[in-house]
PDB file of C-alpha atoms in Angstrom:
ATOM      1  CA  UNK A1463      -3.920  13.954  -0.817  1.00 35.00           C
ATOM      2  CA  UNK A1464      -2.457  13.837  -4.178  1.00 34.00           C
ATOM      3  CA  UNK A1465       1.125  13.293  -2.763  1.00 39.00           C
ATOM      4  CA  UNK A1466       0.050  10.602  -0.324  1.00 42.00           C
ATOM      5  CA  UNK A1467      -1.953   8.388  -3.884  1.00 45.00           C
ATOM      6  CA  UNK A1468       0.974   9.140  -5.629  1.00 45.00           C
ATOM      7  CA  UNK A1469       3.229   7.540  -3.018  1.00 55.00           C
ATOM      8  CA  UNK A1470       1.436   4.671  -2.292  1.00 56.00           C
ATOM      9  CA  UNK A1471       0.919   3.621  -6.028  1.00 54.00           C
ATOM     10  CA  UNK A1472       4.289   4.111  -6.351  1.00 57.00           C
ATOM     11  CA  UNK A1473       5.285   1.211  -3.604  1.00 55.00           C
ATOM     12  CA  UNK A1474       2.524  -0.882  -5.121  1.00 52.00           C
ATOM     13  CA  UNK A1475       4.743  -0.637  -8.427  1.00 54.00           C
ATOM     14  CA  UNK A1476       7.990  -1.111  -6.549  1.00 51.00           C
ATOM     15  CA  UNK A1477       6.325  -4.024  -5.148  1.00 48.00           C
ATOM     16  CA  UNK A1478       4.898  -5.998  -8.326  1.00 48.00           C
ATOM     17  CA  UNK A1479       7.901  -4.811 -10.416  1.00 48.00           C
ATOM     18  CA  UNK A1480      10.011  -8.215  -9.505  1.00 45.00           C
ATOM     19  CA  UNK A1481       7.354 -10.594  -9.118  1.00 44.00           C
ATOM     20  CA  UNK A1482       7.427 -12.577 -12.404  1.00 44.00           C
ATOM     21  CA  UNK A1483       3.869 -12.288 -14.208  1.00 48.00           C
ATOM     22  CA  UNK A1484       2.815 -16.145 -13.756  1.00 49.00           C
ATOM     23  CA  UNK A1485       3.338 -15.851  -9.973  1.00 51.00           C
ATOM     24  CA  UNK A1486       1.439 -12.452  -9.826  1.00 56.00           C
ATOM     25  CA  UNK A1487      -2.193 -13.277  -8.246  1.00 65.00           C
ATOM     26  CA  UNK A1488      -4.988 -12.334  -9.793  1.00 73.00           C
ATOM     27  CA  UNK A1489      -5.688  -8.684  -8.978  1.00 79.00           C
ATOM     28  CA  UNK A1490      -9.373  -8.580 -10.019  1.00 82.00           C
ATOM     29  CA  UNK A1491      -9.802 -10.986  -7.270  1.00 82.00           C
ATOM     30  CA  UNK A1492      -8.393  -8.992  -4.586  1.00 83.00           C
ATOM     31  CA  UNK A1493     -10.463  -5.814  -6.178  1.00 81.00           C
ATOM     32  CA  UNK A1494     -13.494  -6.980  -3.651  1.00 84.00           C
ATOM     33  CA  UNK A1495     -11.908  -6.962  -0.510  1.00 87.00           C
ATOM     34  CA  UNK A1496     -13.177  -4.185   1.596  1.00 86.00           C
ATOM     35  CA  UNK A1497      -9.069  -3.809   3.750  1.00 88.00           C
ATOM     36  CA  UNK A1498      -5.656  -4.256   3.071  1.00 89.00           C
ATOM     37  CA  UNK A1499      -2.673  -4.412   5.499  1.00 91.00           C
ATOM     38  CA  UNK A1500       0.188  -1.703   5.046  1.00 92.00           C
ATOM     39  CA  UNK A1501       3.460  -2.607   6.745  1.00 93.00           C
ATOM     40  CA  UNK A1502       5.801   0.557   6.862  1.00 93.00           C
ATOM     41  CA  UNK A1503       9.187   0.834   9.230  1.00 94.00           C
ATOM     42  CA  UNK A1504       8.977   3.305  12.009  1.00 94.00           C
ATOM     43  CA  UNK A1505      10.725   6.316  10.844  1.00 93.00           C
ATOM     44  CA  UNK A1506      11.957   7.012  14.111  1.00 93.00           C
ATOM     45  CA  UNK A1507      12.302   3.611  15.775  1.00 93.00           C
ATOM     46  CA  UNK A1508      12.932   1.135  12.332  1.00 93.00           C
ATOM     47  CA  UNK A1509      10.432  -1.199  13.799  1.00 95.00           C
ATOM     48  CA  UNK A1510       8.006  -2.356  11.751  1.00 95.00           C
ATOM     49  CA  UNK A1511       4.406  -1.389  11.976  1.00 94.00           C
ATOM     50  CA  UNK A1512       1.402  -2.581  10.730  1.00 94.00           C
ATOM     51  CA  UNK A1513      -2.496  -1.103   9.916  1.00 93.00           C
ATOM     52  CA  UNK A1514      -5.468  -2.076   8.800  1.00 93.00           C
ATOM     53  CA  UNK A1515      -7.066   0.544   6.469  1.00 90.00           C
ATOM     54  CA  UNK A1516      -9.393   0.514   3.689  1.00 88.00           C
ATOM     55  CA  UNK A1517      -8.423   0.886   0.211  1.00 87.00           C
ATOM     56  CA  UNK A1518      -9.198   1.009  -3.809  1.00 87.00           C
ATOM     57  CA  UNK A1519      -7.659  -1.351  -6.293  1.00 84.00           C
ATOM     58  CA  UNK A1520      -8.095  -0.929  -9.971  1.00 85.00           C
ATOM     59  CA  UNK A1521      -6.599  -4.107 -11.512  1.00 82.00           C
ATOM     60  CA  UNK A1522      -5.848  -2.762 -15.161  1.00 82.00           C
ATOM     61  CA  UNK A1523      -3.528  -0.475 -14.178  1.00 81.00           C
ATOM     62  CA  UNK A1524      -2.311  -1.881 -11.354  1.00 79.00           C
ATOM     63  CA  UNK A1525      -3.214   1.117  -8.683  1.00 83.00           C
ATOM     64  CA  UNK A1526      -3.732   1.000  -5.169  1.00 84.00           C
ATOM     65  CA  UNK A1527      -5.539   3.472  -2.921  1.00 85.00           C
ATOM     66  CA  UNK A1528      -5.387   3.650   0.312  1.00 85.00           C
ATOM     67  CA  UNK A1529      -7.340   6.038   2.449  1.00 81.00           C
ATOM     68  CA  UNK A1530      -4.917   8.200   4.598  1.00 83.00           C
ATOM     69  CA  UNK A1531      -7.901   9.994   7.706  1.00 84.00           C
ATOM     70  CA  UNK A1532      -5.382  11.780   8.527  1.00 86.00           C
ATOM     71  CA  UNK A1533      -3.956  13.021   5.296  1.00 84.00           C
ATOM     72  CA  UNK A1534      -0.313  13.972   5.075  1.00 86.00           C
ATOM     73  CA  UNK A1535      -0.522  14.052   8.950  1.00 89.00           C
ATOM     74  CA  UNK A1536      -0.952  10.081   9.170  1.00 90.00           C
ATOM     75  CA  UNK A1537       1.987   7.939  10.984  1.00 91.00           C
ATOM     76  CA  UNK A1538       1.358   5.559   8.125  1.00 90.00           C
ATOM     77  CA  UNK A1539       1.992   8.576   6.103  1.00 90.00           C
ATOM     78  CA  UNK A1540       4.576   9.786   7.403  1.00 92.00           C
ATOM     79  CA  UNK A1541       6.481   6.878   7.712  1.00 93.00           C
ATOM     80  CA  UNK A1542       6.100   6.253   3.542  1.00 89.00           C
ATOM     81  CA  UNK A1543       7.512   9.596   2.952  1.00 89.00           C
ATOM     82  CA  UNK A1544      10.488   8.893   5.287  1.00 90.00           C
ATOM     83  CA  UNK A1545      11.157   5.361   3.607  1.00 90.00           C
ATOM     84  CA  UNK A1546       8.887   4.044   0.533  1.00 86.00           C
ATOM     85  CA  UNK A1547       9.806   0.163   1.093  1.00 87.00           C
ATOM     86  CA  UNK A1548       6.531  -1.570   2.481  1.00 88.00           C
ATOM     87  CA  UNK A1549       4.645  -4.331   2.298  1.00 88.00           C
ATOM     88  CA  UNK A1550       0.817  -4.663   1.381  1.00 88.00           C
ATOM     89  CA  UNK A1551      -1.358  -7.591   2.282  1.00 87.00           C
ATOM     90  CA  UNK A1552      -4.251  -8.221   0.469  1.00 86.00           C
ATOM     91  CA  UNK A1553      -6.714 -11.529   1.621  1.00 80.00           C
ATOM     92  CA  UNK A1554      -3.397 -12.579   2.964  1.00 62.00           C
ATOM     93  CA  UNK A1555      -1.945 -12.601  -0.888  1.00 45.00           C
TER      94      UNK A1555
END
């Protein structure tokens, strides 16, 4: 489990890394939303392919959890090991 947080916290970073801080939303405003949308590519097909899946945001330092049922065994999961670029929607942010 520790892999897959470190992982996704990781992409978080590589995501919010080039967005300038006056565009960056508001994360304490996103803290209360109860799911998030992960968008990984297929690492067999390259397609695209997105879940919805609960998750923990702690605005101060900028970490994302994300619950993984599955654990290491996940699609999702898998699929972030295979190629870290994603995409995260939060309230359609």
């Amino acid at each position: 489990m520790t892999d897959v947080r470190i992982r996704a916290q990781d992409a978080l970073s590589a995501i919010l890394k080039p967005v300038a801080r006056n565009l960056m939303p508001d994360l304490r405003a996103l803290a209360g939303e109860d799911f998030c949308y992960l968008t990984t590519k297929g690492r067999l097909t390259g397609s695209p392919h997105e879940i919805e899946m609960w998750f923990a945001l702690v605005p101060e330092s900028r970490t994302l959890y994300m619950l993984s049922g599955g654990g290491v065994h996940s699609d999702w999961v898998r699929n972030l090991r295979r190629n870290s670029e994603v995409t995260v929607y939060i309230a359609e942010e």
